[in-house]
Structures are given as C-alpha cells and as structure tokens.
PDB file of C-alpha atoms and ligand atoms in Angstrom:
ATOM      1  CA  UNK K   1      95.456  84.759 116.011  1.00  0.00           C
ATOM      2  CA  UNK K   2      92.858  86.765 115.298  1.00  0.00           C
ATOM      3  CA  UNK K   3      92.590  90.623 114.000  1.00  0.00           C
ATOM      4  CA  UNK K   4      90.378  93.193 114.542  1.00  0.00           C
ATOM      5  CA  UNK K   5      90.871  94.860 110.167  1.00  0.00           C
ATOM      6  CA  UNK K   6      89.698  98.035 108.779  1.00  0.00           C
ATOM      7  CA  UNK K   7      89.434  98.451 105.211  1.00  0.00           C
ATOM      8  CA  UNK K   8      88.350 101.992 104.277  1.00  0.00           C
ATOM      9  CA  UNK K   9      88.048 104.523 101.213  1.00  0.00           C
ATOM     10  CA  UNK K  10      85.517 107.122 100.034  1.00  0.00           C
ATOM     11  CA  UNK K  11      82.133 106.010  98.823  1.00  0.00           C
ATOM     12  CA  UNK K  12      82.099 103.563  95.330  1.00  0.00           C
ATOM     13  CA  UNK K  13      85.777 102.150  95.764  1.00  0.00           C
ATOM     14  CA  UNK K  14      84.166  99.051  96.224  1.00  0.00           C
ATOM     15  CA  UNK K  15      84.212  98.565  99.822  1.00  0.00           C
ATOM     16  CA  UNK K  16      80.867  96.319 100.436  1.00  0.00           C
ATOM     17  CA  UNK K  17      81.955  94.073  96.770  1.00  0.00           C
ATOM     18  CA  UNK K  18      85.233  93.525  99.058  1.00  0.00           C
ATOM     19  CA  UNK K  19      82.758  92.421 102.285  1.00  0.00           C
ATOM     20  CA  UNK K  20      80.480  89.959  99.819  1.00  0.00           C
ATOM     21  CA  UNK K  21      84.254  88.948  98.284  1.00  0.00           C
ATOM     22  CA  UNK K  22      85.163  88.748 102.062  1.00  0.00           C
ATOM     23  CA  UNK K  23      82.066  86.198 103.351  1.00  0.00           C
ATOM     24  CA  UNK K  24      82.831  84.295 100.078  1.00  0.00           C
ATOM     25  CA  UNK K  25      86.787  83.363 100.563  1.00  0.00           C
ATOM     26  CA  UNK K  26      86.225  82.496 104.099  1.00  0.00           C
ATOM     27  CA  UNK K  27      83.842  80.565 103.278  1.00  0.00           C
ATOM     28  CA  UNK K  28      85.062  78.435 100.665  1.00  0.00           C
ATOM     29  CA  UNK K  29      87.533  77.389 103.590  1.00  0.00           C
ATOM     30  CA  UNK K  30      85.182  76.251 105.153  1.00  0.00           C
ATOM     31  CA  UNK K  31      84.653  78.946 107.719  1.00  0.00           C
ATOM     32  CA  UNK K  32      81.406  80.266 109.705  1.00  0.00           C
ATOM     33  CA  UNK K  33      80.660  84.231 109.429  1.00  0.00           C
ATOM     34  CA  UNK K  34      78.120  86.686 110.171  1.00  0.00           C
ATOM     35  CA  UNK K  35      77.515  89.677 107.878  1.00  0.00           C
ATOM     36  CA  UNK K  36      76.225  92.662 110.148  1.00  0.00           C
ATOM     37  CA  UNK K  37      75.232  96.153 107.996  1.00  0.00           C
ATOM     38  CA  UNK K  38      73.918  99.666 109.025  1.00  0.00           C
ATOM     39  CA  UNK K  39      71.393 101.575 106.684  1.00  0.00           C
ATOM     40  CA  UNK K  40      73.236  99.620 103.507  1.00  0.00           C
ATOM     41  CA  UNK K  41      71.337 101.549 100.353  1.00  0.00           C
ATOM     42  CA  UNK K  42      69.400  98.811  99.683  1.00  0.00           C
ATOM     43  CA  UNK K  43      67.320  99.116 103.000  1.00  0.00           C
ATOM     44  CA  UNK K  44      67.829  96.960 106.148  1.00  0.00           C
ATOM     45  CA  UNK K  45      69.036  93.592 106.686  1.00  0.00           C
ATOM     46  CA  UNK K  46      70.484  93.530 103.469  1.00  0.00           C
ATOM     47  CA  UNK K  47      74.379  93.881 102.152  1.00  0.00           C
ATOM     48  CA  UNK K  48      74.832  95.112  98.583  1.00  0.00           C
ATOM     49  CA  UNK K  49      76.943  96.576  96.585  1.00  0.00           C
ATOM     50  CA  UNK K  50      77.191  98.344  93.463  1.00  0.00           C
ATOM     51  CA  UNK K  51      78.277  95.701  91.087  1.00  0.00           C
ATOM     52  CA  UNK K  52      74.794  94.462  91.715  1.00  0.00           C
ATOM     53  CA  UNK K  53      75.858  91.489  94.371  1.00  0.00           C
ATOM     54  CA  UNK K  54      73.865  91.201  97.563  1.00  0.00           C
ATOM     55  CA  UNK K  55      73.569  89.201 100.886  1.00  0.00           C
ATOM     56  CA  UNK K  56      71.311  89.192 103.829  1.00  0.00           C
ATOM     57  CA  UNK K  57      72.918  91.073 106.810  1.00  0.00           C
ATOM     58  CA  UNK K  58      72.006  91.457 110.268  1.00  0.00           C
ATOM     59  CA  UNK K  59      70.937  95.077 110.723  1.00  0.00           C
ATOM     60  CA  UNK K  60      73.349  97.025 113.806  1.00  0.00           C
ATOM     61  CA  UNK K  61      71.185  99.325 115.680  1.00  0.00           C
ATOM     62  CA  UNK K  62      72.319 101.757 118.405  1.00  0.00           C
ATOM     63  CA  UNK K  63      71.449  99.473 121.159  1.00  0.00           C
ATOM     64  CA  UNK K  64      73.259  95.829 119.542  1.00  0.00           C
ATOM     65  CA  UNK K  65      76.017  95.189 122.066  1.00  0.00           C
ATOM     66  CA  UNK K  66      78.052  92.783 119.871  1.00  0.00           C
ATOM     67  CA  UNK K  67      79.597  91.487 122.531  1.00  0.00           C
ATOM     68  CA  UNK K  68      76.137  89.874 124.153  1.00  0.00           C
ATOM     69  CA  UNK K  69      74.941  88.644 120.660  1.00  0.00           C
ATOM     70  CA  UNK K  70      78.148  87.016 119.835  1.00  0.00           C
ATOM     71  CA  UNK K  71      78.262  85.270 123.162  1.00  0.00           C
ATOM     72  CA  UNK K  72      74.603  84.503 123.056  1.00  0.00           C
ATOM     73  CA  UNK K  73      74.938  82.736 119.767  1.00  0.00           C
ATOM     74  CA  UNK K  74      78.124  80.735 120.045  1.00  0.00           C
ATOM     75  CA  UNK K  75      76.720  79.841 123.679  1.00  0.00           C
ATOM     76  CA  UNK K  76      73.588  78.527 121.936  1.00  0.00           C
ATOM     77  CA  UNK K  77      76.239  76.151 120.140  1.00  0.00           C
ATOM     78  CA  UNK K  78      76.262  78.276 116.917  1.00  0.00           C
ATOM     79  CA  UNK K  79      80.127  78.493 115.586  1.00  0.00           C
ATOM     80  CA  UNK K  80      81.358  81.849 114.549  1.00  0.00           C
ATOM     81  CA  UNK K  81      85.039  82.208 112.782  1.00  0.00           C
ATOM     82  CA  UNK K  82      84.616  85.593 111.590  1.00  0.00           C
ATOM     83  CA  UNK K  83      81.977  89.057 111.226  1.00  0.00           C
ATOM     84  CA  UNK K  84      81.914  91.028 108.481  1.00  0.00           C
ATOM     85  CA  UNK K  85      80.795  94.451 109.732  1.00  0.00           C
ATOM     86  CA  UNK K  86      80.119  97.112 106.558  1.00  0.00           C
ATOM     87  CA  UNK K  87      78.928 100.643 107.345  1.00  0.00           C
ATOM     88  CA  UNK K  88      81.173 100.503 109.815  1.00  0.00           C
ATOM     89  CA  UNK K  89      81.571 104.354 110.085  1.00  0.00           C
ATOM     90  CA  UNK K  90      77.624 104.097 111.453  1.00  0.00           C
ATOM     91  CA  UNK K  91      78.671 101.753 114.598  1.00  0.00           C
ATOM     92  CA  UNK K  92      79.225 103.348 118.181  1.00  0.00           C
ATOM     93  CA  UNK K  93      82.115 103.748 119.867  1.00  0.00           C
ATOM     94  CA  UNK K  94      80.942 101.806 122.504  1.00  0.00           C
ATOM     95  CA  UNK K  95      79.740  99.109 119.356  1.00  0.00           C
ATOM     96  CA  UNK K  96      83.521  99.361 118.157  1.00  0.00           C
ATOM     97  CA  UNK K  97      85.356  98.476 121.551  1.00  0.00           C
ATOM     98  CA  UNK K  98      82.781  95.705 121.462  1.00  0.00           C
ATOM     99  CA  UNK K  99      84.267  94.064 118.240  1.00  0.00           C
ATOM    100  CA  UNK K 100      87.591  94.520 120.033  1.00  0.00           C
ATOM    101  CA  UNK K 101      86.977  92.959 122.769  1.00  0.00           C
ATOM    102  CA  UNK K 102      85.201  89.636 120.492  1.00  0.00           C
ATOM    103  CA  UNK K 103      88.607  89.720 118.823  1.00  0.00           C
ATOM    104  CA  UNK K 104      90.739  89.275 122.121  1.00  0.00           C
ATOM    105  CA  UNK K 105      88.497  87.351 124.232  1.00  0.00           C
ATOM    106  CA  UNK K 106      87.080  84.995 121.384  1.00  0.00           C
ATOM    107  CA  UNK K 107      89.500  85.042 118.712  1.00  0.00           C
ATOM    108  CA  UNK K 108      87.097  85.679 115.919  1.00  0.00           C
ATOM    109  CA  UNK K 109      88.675  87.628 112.950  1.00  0.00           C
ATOM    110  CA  UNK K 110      86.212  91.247 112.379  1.00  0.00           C
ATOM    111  CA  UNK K 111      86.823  92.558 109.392  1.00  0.00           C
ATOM    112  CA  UNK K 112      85.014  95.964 109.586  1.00  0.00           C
ATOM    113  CA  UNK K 113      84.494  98.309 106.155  1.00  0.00           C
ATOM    114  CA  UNK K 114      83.167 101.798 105.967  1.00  0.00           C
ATOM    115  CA  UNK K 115      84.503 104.924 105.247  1.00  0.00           C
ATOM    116  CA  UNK K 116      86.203 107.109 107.294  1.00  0.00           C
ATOM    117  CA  UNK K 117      85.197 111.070 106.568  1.00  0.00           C
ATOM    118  CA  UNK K 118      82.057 112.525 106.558  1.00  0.00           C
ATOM    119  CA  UNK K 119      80.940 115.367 103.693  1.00  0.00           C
ATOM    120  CA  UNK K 120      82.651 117.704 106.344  1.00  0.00           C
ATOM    121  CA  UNK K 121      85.469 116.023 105.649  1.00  0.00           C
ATOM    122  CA  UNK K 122      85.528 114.737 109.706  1.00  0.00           C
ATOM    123  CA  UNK K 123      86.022 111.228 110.543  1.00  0.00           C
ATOM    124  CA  UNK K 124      82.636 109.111 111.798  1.00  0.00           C
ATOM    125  CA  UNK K 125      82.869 108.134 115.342  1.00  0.00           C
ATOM    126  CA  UNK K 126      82.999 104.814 114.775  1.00  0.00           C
ATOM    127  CA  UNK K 127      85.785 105.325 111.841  1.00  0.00           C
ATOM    128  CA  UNK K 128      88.100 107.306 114.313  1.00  0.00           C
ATOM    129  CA  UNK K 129      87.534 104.105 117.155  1.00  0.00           C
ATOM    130  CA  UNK K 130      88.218 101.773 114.200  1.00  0.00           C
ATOM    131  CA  UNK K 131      91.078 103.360 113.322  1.00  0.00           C
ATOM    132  CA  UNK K 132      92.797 103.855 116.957  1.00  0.00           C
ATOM    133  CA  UNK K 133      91.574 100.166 117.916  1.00  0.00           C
ATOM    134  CA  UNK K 134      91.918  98.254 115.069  1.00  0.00           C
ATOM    135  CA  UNK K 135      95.592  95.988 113.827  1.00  0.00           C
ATOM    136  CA  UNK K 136      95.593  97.138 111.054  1.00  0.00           C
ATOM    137  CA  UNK K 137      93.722  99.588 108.771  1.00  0.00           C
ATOM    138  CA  UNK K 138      93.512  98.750 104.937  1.00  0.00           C
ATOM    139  CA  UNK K 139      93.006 101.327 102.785  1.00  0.00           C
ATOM    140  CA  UNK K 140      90.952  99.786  99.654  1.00  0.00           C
ATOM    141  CA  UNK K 141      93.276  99.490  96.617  1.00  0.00           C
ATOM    142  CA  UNK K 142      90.376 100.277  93.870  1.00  0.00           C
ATOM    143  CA  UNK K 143      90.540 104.167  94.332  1.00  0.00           C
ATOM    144  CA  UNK K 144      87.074 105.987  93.472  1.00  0.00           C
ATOM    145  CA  UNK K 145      87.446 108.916  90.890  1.00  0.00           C
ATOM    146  CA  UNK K 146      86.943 112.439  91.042  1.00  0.00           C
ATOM    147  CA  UNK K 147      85.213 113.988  87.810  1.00  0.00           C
ATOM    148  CA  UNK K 148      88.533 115.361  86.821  1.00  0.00           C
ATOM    149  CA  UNK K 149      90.146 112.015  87.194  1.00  0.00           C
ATOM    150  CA  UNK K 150      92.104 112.539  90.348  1.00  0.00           C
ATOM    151  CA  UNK K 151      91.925 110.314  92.847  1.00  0.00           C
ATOM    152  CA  UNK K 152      89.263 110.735  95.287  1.00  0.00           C
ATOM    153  CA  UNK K 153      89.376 111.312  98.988  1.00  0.00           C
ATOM    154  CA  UNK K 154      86.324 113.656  99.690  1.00  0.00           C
ATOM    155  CA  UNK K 155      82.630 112.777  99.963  1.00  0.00           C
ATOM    156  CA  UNK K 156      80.901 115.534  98.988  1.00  0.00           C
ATOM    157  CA  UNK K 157      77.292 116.366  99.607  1.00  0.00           C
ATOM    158  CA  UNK K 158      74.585 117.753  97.538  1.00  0.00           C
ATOM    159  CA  UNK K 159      71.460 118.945  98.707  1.00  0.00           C
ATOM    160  CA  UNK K 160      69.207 119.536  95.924  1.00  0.00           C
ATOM    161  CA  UNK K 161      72.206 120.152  93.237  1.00  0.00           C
ATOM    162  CA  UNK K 162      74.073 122.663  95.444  1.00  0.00           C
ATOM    163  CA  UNK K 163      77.646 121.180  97.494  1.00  0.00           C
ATOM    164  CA  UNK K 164      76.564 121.366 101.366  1.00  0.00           C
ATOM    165  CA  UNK K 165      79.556 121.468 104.005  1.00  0.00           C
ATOM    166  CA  UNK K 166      76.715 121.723 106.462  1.00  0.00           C
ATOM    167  CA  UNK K 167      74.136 119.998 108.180  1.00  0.00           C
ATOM    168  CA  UNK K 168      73.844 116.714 109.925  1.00  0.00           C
ATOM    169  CA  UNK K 169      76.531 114.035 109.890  1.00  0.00           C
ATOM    170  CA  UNK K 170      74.625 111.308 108.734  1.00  0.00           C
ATOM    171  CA  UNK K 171      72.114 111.259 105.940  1.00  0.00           C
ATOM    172  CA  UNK K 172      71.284 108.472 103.519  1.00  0.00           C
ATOM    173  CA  UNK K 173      71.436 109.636 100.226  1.00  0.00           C
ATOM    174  CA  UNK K 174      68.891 109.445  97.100  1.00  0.00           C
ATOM    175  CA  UNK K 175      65.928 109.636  99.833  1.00  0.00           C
ATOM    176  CA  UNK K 176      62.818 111.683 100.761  1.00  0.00           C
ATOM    177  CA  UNK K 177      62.547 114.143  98.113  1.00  0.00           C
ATOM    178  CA  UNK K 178      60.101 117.117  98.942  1.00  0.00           C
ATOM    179  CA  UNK K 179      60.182 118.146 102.256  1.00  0.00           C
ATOM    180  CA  UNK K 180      64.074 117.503 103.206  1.00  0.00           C
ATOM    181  CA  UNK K 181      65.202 118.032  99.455  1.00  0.00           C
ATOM    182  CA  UNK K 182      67.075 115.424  97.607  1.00  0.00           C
ATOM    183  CA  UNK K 183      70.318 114.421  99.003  1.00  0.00           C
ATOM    184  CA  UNK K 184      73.184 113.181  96.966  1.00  0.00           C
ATOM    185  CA  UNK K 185      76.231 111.899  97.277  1.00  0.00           C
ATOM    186  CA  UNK K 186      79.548 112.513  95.057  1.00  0.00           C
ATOM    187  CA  UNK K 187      83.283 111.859  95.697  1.00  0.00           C
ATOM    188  CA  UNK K 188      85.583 114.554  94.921  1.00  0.00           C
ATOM    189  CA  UNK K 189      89.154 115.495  94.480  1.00  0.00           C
ATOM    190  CA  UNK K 190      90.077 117.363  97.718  1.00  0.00           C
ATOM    191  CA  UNK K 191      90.847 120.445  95.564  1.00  0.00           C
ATOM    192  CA  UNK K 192      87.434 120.275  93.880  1.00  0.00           C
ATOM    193  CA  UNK K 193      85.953 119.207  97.297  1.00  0.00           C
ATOM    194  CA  UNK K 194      87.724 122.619  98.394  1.00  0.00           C
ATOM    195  CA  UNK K 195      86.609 124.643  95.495  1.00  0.00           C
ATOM    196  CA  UNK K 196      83.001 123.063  96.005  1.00  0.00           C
ATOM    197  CA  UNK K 197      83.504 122.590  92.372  1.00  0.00           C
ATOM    198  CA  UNK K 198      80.859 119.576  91.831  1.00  0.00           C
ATOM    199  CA  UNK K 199      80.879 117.731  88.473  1.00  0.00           C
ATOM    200  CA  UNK K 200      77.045 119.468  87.848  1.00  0.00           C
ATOM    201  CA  UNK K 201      78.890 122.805  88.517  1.00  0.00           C
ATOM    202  CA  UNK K 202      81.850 122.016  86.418  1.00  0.00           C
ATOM    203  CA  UNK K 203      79.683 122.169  83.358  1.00  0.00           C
ATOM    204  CA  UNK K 204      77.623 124.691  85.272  1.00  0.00           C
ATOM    205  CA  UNK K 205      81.223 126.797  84.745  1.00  0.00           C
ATOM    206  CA  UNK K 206      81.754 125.264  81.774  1.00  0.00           C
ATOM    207  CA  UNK K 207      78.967 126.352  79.551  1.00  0.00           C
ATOM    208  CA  UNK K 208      78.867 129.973  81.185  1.00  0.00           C
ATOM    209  CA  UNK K 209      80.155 132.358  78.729  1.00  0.00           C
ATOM    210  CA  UNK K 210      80.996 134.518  81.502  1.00  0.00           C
ATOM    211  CA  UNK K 211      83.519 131.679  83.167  1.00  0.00           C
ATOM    212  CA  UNK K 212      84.862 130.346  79.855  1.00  0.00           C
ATOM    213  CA  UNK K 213      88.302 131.217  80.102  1.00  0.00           C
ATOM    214  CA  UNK K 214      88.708 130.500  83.674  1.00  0.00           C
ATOM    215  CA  UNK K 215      91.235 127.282  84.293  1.00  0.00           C
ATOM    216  CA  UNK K 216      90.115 125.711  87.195  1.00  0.00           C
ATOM    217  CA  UNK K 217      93.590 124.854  88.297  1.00  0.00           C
ATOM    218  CA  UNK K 218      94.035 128.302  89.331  1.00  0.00           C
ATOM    219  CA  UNK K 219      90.696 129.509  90.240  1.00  0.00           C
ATOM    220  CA  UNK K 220      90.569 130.768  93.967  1.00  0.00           C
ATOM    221  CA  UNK K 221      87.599 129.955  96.432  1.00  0.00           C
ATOM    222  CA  UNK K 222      85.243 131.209  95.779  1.00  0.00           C
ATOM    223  CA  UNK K 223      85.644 131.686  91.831  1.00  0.00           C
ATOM    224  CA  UNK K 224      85.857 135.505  90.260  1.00  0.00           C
ATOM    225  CA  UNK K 225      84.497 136.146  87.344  1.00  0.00           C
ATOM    226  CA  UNK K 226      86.519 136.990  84.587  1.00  0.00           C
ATOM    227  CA  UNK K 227      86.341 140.484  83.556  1.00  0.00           C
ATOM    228  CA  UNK K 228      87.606 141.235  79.744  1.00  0.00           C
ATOM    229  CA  UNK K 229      89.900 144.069  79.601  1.00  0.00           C
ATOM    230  CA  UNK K 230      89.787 146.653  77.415  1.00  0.00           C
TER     231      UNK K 230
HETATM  232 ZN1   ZN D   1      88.825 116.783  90.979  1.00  0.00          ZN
END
C-alpha cells in the first residue's frame, strides 16, 4: 500500500542527499518517479544537495495542483510509482492534501522532505499539513550541528551578520546583496538560537575583553556585561 512519508530536520542534515538517495533505490527496482522541488539553492528545476549531487526536478509553483498533473500524465500512459517532493515546507496546504489524496486514490508512494520550522522557530504551512496528513513523519537520522556541538533544531537567520527573529517567512538565503542585505542561514542549538548567540557572535564575545569571563552556559538574554569588582 502506499504512504504518504515525511522526512524532516533543520537545514544541512542532509535531507535533499536522502531525496537523490531516494530516486536512486527506487529506481534500481525498477520503479518510475518524479522529482518535484521548490526554490532548491541551485535555482529552479533543479534538485541538489550539498554533497555536490544533483538531478533535474520539476519546479512546484503556487498554482501546480498535483493532483491534475499526476492524473494528466499517467492518463497520457506515463507510469508513476512514486514523487519525491523536497522543499516540501514551500508547498500549499491545498498542494499537501493534493499529495494525499494521489496516495489514496492512486497508490503512489510521496515521499515529501523539507524542514519543518521557520527562523521564527514556527512550522511552514505546508510542514504543519505534512505533519497532520502524512503516515508517518521521519525525522532524518544525520543530525546538523550547532557551533557548540549540540545538536541542532533551530534555523537561525542572519541578515547582514546580525540574528533576525523577524521579517518574512520565506527568504532564500545567500541572495540579492545591496538593497535587501545579505541573508544567511545558520542552524543553532535552541539555547544559542534563544540567546541569539550566532557562531560570528560567539567569537564576537569571545575576543571582547569586556565579555571574556562570561560562560555562556549561564549567560541570561540578553548578555550583561561583566563588571570587575573592586
Ligand atoms: Zn549551541
């Protein structure tokens, strides 16, 4: 039978080298897939990931009702075992039930991968549908790192080299510099992400001789300086 899968984590745990991995298996066996993206960092109609490994993708725009182009195509005669759906946090709800609905009705296997919380630290829309709709929700087993070495479950984001808690929920990273400002991406330890305790503001703190003595472990929000007594 097939299942409607979410695989999720933060941003560099590996989650489109999974989707290429995904296609790859499948089709080994001797199965039929389509790879569907949204805004992948590499630009449209292309899946890659960071390991350097890339695919052409259909590109998912607001108006792609999956359900019509799935129909239309295996109407058309083409087979279709399985879709591969990464940015899957981008999709609409509406795109979301869709997959759903391909699942139950045409027993194709979606395997959607994206990740769940914005820099707010809110789920996407089309995370929160994935996660109430889907059978069963994978979280990815290669955990991204915080700068401290935690695990980490925060995306933070950086506009211009300051944290940003602010602003609009998505953004692609590493583009337009100059009149929006440069916007980055890092993943973060929720305390850091708390803190807004970037790795550039870590050594910020770090080589201060005002903040020297100051163990982040017990800093508060925001952090004091330390005062020498007399
Ligand atoms: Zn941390």
């Amino acid at each position: 039978m097939a299942e409607l899968v979410f695989f999720s984590g933060t941003m560099d745990c590996g989650k489109s080298t999974l989707a290429l991995q995904m296609d790859h298996n499948h089709g080994a066996r001797g199965r039929v897939g389509l790879i569907f993206t949204k805004m992948d960092r590499a630009g449209t109609n292309v899946l890659s990931s960071r390991l350097g490994l890339s695919t052409g993708a259909l590109e998912v725009g607001d108006d792609l009702d999956f359900w019509e182009e799935i129909v239309g195509r295996a109407t058309a005669g083409t087979r279709i075992d399985y879709l591969i759906c990464d940015e899957a946090q981008f999709y609409t709800c509406d795109q979301v039930e869709q997959l759903a609905r391909i699942v139950d009705e045409m027993d194709v296997d979606v395997f959607a991968f994206g990740i769940t919380a914005d820099f707010r630290t809110e789920l996407f829309p089309g995370s929160k549908r994935l996660i109430e709709l889907a059978d069963r929700v994978q979280v990815l087993q290669v955990e991204a790192l915080c700068w401290c070495g935690r695990r980490a479950t925060t995306n933070a984001r950086v506009l211009d080299g300051v944290m940003v808690v602010e602003g609009e929920q998505v953004v692609v990273g590493d583009t337009k510099p100059g009149t929006t400002g440069l916007v980055e991406y890092e993943v973060l330890c929720r305390r850091h992400y708390m803190r807004r305790m970037t790795s550039h503001a870590a050594k910020a703190a770090a080589i201060s001789p005002e903040v020297l003595p100051f163990d982040l472990d017990v800093c508060p929000l925001p952090p004091l300086p330390i005062t020498q007594a007399d």
